[in-house]
mmCIF file of C-alpha atoms in Angstrom:
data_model
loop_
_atom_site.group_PDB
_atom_site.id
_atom_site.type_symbol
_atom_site.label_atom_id
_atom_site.label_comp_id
_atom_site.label_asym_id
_atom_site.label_seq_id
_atom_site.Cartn_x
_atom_site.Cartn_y
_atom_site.Cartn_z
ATOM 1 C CA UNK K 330 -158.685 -103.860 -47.212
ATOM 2 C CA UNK K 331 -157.099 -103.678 -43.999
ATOM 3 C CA UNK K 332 -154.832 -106.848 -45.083
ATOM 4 C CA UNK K 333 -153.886 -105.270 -47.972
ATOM 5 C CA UNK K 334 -153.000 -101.831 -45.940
ATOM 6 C CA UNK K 335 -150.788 -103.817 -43.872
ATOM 7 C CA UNK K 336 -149.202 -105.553 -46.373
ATOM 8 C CA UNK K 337 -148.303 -102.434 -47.711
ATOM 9 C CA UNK K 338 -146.624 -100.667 -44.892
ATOM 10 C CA UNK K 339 -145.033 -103.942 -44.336
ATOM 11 C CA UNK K 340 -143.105 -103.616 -47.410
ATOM 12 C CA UNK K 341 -142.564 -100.147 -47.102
ATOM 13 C CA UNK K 342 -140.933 -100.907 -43.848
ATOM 14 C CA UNK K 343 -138.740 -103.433 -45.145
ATOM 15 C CA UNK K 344 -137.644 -101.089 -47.927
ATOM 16 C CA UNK K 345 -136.823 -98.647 -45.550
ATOM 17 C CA UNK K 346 -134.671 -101.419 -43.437
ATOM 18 C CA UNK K 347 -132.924 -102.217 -46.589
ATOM 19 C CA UNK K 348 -132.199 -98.449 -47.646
ATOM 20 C CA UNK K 349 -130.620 -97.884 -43.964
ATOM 21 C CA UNK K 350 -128.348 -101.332 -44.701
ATOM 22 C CA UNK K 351 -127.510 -100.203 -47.865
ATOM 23 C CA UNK K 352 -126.489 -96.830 -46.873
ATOM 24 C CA UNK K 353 -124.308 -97.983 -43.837
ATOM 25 C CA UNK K 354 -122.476 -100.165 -46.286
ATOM 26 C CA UNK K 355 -121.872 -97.730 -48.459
ATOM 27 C CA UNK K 356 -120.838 -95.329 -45.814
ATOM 28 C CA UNK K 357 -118.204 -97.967 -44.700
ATOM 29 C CA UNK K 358 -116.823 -98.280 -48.006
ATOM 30 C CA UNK K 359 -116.418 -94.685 -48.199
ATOM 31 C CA UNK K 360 -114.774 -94.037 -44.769
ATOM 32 C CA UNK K 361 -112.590 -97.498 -45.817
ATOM 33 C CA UNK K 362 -111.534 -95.490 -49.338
ATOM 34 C CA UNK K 363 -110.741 -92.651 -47.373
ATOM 35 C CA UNK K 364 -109.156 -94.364 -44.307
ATOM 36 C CA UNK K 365 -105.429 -93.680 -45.119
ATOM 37 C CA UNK K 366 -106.174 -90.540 -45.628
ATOM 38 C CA UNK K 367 -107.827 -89.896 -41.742
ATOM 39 C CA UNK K 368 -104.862 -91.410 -40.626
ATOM 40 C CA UNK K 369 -102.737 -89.612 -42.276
ATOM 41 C CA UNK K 370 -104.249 -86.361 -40.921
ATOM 42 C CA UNK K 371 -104.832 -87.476 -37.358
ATOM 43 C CA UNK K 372 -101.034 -88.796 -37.720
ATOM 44 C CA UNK K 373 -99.242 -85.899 -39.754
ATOM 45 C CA UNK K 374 -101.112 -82.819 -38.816
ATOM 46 C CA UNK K 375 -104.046 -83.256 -35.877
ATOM 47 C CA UNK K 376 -101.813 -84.761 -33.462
ATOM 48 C CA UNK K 377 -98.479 -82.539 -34.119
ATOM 49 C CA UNK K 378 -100.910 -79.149 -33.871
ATOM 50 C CA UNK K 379 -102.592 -80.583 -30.626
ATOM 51 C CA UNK K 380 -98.687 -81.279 -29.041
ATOM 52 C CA UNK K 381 -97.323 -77.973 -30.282
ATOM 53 C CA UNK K 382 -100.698 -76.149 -28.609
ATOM 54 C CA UNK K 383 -99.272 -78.376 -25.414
ATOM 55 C CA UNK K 384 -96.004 -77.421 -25.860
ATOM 56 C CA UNK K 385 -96.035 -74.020 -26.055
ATOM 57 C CA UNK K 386 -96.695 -73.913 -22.356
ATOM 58 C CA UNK K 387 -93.617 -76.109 -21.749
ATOM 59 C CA UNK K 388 -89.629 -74.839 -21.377
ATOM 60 C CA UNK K 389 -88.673 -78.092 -23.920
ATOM 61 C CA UNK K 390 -85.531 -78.536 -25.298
ATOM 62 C CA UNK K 391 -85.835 -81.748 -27.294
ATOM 63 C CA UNK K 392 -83.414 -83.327 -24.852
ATOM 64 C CA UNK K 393 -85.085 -83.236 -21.241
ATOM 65 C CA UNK K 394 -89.007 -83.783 -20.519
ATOM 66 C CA UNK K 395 -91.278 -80.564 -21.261
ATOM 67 C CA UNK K 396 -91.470 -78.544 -18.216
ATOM 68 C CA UNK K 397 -94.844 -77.049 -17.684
ATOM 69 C CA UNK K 398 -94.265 -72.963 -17.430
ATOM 70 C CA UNK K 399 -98.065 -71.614 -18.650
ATOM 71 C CA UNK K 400 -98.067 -68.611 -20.595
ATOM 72 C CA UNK K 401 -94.177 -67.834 -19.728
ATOM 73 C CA UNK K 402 -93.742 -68.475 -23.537
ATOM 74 C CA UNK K 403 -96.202 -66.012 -24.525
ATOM 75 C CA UNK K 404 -95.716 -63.196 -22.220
ATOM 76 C CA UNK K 405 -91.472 -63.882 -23.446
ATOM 77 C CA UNK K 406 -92.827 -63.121 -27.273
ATOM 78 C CA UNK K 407 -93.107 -59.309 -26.298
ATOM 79 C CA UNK K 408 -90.208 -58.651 -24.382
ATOM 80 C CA UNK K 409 -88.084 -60.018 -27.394
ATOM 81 C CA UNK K 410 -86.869 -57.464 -29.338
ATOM 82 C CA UNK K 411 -86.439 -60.072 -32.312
ATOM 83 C CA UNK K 412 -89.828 -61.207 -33.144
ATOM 84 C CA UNK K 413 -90.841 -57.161 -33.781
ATOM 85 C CA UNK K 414 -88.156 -56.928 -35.894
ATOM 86 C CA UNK K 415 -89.038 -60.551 -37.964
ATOM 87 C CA UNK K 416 -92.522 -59.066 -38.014
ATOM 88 C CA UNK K 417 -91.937 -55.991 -39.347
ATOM 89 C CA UNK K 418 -89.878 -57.582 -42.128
ATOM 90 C CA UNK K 419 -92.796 -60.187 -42.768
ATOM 91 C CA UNK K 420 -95.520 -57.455 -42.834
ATOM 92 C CA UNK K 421 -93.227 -55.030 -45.139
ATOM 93 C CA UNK K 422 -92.391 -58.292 -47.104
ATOM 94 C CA UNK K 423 -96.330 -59.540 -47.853
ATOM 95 C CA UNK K 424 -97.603 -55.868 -47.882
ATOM 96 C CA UNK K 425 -95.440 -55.497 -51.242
ATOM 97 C CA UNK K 426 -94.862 -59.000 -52.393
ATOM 98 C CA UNK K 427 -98.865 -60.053 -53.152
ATOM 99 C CA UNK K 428 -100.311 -57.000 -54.633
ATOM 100 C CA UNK K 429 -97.220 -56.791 -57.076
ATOM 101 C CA UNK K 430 -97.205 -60.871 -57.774
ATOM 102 C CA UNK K 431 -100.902 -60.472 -58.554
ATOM 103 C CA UNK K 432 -100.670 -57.508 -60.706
ATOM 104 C CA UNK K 433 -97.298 -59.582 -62.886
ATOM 105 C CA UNK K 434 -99.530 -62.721 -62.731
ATOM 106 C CA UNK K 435 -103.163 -61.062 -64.067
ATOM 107 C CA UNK K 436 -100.614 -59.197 -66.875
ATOM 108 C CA UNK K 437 -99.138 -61.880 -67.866
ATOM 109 C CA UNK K 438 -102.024 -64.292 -67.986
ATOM 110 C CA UNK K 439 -104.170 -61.081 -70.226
ATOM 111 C CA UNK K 440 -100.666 -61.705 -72.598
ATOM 112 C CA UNK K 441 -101.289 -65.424 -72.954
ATOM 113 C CA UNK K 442 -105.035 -64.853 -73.064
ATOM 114 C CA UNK K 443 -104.316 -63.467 -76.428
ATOM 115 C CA UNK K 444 -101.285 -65.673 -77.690
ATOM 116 C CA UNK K 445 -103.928 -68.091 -79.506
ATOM 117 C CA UNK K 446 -102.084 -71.434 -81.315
ATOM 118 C CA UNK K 447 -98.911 -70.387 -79.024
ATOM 119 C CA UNK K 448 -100.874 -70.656 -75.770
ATOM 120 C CA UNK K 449 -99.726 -74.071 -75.080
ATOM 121 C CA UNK K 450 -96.199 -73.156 -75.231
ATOM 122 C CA UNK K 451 -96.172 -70.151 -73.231
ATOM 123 C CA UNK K 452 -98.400 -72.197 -70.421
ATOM 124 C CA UNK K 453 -95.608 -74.536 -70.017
ATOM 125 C CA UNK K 454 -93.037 -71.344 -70.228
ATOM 126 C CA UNK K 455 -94.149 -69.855 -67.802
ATOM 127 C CA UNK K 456 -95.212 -72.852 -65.154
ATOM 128 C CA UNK K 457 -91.536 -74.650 -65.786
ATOM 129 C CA UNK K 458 -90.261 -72.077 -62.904
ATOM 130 C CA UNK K 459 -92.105 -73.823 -60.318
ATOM 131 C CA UNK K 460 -90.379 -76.780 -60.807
ATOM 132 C CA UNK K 461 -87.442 -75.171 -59.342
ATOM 133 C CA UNK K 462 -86.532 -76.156 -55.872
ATOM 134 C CA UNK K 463 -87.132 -73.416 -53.450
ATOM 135 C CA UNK K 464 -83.486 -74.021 -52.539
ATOM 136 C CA UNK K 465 -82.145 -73.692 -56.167
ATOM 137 C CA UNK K 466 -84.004 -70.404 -56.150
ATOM 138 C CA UNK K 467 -81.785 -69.050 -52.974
ATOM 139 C CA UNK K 468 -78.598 -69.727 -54.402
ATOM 140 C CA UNK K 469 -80.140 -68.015 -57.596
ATOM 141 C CA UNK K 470 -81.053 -64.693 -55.999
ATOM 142 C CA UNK K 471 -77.111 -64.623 -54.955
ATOM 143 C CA UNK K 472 -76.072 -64.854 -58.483
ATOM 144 C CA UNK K 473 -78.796 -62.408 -59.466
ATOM 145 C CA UNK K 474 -78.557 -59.782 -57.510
ATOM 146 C CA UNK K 475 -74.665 -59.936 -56.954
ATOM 147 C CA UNK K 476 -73.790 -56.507 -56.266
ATOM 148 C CA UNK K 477 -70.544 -56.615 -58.255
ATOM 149 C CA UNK K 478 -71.170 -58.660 -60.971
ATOM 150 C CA UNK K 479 -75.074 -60.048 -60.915
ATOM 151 C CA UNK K 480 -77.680 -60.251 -64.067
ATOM 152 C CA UNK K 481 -79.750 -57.599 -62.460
ATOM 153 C CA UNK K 482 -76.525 -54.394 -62.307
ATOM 154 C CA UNK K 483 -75.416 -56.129 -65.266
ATOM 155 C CA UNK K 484 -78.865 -54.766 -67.167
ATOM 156 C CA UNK K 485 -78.903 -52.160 -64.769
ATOM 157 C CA UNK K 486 -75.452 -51.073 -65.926
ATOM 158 C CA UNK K 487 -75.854 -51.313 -69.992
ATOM 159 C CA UNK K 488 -78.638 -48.423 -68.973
ATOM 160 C CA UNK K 489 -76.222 -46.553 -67.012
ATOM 161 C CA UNK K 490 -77.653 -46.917 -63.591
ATOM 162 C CA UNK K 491 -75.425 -47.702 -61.138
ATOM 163 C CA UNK K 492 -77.216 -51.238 -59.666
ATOM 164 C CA UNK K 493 -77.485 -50.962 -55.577
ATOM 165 C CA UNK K 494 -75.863 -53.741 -53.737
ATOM 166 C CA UNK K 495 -78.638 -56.068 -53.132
ATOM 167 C CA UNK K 496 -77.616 -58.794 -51.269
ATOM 168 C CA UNK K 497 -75.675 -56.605 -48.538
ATOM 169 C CA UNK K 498 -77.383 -53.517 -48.663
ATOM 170 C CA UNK K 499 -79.683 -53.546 -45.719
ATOM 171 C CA UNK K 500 -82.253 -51.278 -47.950
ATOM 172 C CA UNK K 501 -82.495 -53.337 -50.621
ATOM 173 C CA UNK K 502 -82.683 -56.999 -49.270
ATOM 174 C CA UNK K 503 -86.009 -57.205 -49.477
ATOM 175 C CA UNK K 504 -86.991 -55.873 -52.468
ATOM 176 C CA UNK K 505 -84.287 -58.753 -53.926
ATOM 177 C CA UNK K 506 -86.235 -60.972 -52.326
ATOM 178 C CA UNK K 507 -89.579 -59.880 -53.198
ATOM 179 C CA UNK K 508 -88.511 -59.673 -57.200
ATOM 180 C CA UNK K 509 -87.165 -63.157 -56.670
ATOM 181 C CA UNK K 510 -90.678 -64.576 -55.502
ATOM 182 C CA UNK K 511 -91.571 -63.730 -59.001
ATOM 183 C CA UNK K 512 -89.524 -66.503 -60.076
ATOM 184 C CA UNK K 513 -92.505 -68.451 -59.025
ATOM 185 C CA UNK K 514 -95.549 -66.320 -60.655
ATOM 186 C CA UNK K 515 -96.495 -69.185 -62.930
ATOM 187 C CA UNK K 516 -98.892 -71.118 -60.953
ATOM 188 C CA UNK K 517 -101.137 -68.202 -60.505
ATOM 189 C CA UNK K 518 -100.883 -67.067 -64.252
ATOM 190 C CA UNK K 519 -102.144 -70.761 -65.035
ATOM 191 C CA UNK K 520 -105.314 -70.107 -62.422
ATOM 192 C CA UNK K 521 -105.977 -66.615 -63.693
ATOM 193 C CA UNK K 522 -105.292 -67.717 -67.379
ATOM 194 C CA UNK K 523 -108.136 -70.370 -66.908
ATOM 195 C CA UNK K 524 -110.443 -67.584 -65.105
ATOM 196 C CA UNK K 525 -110.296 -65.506 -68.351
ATOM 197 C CA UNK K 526 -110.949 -68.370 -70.533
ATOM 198 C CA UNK K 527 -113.983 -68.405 -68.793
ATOM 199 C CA UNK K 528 -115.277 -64.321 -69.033
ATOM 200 C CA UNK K 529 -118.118 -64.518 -72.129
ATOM 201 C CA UNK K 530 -117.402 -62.797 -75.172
ATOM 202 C CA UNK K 531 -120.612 -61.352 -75.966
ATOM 203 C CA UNK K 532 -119.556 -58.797 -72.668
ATOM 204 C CA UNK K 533 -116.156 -57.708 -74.439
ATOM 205 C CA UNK K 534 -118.502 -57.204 -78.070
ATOM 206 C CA UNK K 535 -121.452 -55.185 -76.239
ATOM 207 C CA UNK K 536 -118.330 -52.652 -74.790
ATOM 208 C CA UNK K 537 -116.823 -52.419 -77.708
ATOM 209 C CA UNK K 538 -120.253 -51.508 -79.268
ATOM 210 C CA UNK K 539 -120.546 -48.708 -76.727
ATOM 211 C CA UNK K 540 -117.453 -47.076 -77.298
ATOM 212 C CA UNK K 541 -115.613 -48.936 -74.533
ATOM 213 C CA UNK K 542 -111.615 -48.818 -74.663
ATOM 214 C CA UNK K 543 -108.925 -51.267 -73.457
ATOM 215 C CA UNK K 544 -108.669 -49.994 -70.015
ATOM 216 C CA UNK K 545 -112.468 -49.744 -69.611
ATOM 217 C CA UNK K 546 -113.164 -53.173 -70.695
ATOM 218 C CA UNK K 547 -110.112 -54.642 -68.303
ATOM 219 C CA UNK K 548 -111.960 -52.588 -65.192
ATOM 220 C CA UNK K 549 -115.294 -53.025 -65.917
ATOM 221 C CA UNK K 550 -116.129 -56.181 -67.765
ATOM 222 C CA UNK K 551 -112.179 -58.309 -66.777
ATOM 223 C CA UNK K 552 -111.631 -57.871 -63.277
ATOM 224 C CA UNK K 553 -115.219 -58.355 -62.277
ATOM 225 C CA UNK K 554 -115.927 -61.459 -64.073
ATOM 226 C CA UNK K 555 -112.441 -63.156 -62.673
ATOM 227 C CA UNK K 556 -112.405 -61.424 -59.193
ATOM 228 C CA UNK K 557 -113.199 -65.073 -57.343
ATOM 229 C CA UNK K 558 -109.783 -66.207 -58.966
ATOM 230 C CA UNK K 559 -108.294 -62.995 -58.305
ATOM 231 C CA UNK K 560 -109.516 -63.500 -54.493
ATOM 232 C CA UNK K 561 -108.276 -67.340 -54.389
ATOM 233 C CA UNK K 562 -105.090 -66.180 -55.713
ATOM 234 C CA UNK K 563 -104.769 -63.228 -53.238
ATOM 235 C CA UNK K 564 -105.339 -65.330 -49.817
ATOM 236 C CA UNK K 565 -103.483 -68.279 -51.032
ATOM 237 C CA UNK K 566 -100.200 -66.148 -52.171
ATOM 238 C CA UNK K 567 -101.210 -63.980 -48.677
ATOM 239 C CA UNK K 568 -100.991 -67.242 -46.412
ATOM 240 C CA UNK K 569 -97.623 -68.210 -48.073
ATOM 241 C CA UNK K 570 -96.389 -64.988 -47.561
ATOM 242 C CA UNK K 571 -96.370 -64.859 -44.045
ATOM 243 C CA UNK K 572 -94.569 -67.980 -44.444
ATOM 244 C CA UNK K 573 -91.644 -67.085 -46.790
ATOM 245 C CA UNK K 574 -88.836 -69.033 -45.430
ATOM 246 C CA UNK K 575 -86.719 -70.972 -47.993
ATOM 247 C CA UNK K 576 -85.740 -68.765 -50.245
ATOM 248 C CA UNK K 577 -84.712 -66.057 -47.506
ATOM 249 C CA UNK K 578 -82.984 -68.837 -45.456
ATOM 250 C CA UNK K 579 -80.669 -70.471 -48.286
ATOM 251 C CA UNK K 580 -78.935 -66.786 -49.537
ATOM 252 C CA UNK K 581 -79.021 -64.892 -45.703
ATOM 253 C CA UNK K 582 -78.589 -67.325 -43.210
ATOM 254 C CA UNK K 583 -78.361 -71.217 -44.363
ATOM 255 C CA UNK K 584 -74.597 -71.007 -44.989
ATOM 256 C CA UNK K 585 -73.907 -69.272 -41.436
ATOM 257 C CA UNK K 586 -73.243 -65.989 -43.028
ATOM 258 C CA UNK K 587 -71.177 -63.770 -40.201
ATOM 259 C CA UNK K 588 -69.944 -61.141 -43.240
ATOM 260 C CA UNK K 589 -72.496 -59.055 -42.531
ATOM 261 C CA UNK K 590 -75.986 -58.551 -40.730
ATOM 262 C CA UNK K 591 -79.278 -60.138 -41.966
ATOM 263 C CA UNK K 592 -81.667 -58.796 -40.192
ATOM 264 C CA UNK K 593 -83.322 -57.378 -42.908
ATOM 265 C CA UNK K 594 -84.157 -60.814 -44.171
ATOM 266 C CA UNK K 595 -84.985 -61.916 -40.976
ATOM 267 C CA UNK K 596 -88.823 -63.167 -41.344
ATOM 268 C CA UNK K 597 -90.654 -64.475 -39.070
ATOM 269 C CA UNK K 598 -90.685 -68.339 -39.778
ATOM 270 C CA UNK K 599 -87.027 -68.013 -40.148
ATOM 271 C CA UNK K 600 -86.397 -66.581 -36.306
ATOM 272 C CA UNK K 601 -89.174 -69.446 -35.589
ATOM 273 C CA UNK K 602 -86.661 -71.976 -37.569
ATOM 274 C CA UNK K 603 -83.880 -70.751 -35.553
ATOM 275 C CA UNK K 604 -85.528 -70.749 -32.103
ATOM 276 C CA UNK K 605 -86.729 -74.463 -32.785
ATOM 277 C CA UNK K 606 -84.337 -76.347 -34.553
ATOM 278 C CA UNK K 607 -81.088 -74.142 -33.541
ATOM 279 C CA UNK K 608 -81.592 -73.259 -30.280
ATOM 280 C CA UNK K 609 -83.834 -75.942 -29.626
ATOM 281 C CA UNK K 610 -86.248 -73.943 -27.555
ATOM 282 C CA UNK K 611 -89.013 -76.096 -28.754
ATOM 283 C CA UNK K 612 -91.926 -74.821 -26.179
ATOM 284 C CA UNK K 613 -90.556 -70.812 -27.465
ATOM 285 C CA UNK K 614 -91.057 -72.001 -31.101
ATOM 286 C CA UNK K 615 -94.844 -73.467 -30.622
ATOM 287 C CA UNK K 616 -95.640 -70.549 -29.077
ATOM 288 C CA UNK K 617 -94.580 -68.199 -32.124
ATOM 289 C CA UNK K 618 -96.116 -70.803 -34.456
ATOM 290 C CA UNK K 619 -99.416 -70.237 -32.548
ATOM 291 C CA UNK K 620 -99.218 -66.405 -32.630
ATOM 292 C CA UNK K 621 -98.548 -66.863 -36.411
ATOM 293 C CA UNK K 622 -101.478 -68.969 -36.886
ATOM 294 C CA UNK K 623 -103.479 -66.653 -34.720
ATOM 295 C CA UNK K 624 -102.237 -63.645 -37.062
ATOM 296 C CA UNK K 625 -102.915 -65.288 -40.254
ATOM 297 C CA UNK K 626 -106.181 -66.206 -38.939
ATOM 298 C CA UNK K 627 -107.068 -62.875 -38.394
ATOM 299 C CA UNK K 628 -105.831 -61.521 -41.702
ATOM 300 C CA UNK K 629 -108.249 -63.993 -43.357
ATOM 301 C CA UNK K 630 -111.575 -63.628 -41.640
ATOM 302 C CA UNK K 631 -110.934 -59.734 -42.726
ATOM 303 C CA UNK K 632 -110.316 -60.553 -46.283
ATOM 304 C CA UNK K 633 -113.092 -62.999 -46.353
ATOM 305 C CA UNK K 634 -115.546 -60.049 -45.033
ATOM 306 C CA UNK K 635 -114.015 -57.523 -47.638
ATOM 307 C CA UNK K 636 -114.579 -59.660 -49.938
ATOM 308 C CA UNK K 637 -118.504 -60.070 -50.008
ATOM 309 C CA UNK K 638 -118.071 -56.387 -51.593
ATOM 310 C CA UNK K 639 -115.859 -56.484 -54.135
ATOM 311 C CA UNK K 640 -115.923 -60.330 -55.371
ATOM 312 C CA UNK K 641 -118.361 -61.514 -57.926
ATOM 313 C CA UNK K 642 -119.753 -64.788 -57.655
ATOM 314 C CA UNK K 643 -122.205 -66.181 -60.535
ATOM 315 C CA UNK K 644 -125.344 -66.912 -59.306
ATOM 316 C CA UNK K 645 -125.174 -65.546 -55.723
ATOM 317 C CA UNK K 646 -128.076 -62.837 -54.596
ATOM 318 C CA UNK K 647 -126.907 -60.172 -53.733
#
């Protein structure tokens, strides 16, 4: 009996020497399948973050070795009148911009929702947009919103209204380039569009059964079912708009535009941009891109935790 006893734990031990074996071969192919990318994000993005946390407490200008100066950087961010002024137009810009690109983008994914054989169409309609280069889409809002002779005073015009000038008109800068980040709207239409796909039915037939109308089916039984899409879509479109910079850059300040000021479309990756790669106050620079990173940060953890009350999740206890 006892023979047999150890016999048995004798295999059992060998089976368990062969599970570990097999398991750190497998994990070895895995972290070999996976390898390039590790590099490529100790290479590409660990190692630059780490040397722009370093040289933000540096006076570098590309061209001489950093010189260590602490938290002279930091301390220099208030006292420059500039980076209020960027922030204030980057605040004003993603205060507006994401609530109205999420209300166009859940309005015109509801329209597709019901387009039926044509929905294929209309999907590629409205992505084909994104395909444009951020660039393209600079020089675009010029031609747009020309104040003498653009599409938008053009329309504006056949109405009667007398179109504003919106490319030199410090008021309405932004709000040209706010209705020009709708160029883009597709991509979120597309993740919203798939979110409704998903919403059952049977909810929309049980309303309608109780007397339910349009709007009291979109509040009640829409939003709720798709609010984890409607989140994703928020934070994402939030994170990229304290980020706007291409767009901005090309029609204000890429051609070295001295006609008139742009201040107004002066955002806060742009005057990062400029302090960087124009002035080449590199340690300046990694100190803003740390406060922004700090900032967006901040503005995420808040809409994670106002989120847990408003965002449904399937299967989650609440």
């Amino acid at each position: 009996m006892a023979a047999v006893v150890d016999s048995a734990a004798a295999e059992e031990r060998a089976r368990a020497v062969a599970r570990r074996r097999r398991g750190r071969r497998e994990t070895r192919a895995a972290l070999l399948f996976i390898s390039p990318w590790i590099v490529g994000f100790l290479v590409f993005t660990a190692w630059p973050v780490l040397n722009s946390a370093y040289l933000s407490l540096t006076d570098y200008d590309v061209i001489n070795d950093p010189n260590f100066v602490g938290l002279d950087n930091y301390r220099r961010l208030f006292e420059d009148e500039k980076i209020a002024l960027a922030l204030g137009n980057t605040f004003f810009y993603a205060a507006i911009q994401v609530p109205l690109y999420i209300v166009v983008s859940l309005g015109l994914a509801m329209l597709l929702n019901q387009a039926g054989r044509a929905a294929g169409f209309f999907r590629t309609a409205f992505y084909l947009p994104n395909m444009t280069p951020p660039v393209a889409v600079g020089v675009l809002l010029l031609l747009v919103f020309n104040g003498q002779n653009g599409l938008i005073n053009e329309v504006l015009g056949f109405f009667g209204i007398d179109g504003p000038n919106w490319t030199t008109d410090q008021m309405w800068i932004k709000p040209a380039i706010i209705l020009t980040s709708l160029w883009s709207v597709g991509s979120s239409v597309i993740i919203l569009l798939a979110a409704l796909r998903n919403v059952p039915q049977e909810l929309y037939d049980a309303a309608r059964v109780d007397g339910a109308n349009g709007w009291q089916r979109t509040v009640r039984i829409t939003i709720p079912m798709i609010s984890g899409a409607l989140f994703f879509v928020f934070i994402v479109n939030s994170i990229a708009a304290f980020q706007t910079f291409t767009e901005a850059y090309t029609a204000f300040f890429g051609s070295g535009n001295t006609t008139y000021s742009n201040d107004a479309a002066l955002f806060y990756v742009i005057y990062l941009f400029q302090q960087a790669f124009e002035f080449l106050n590199m340690g300046y620079a990694s100190a803003m891109a740390w406060v922004l990173f700090v900032i967006i940060l901040i503005i995420t953890l808040i809409q994670l935790k106002v989120s847990k009350r408003f965002v449904y999740l399937e299967g989650e206890q609440r």
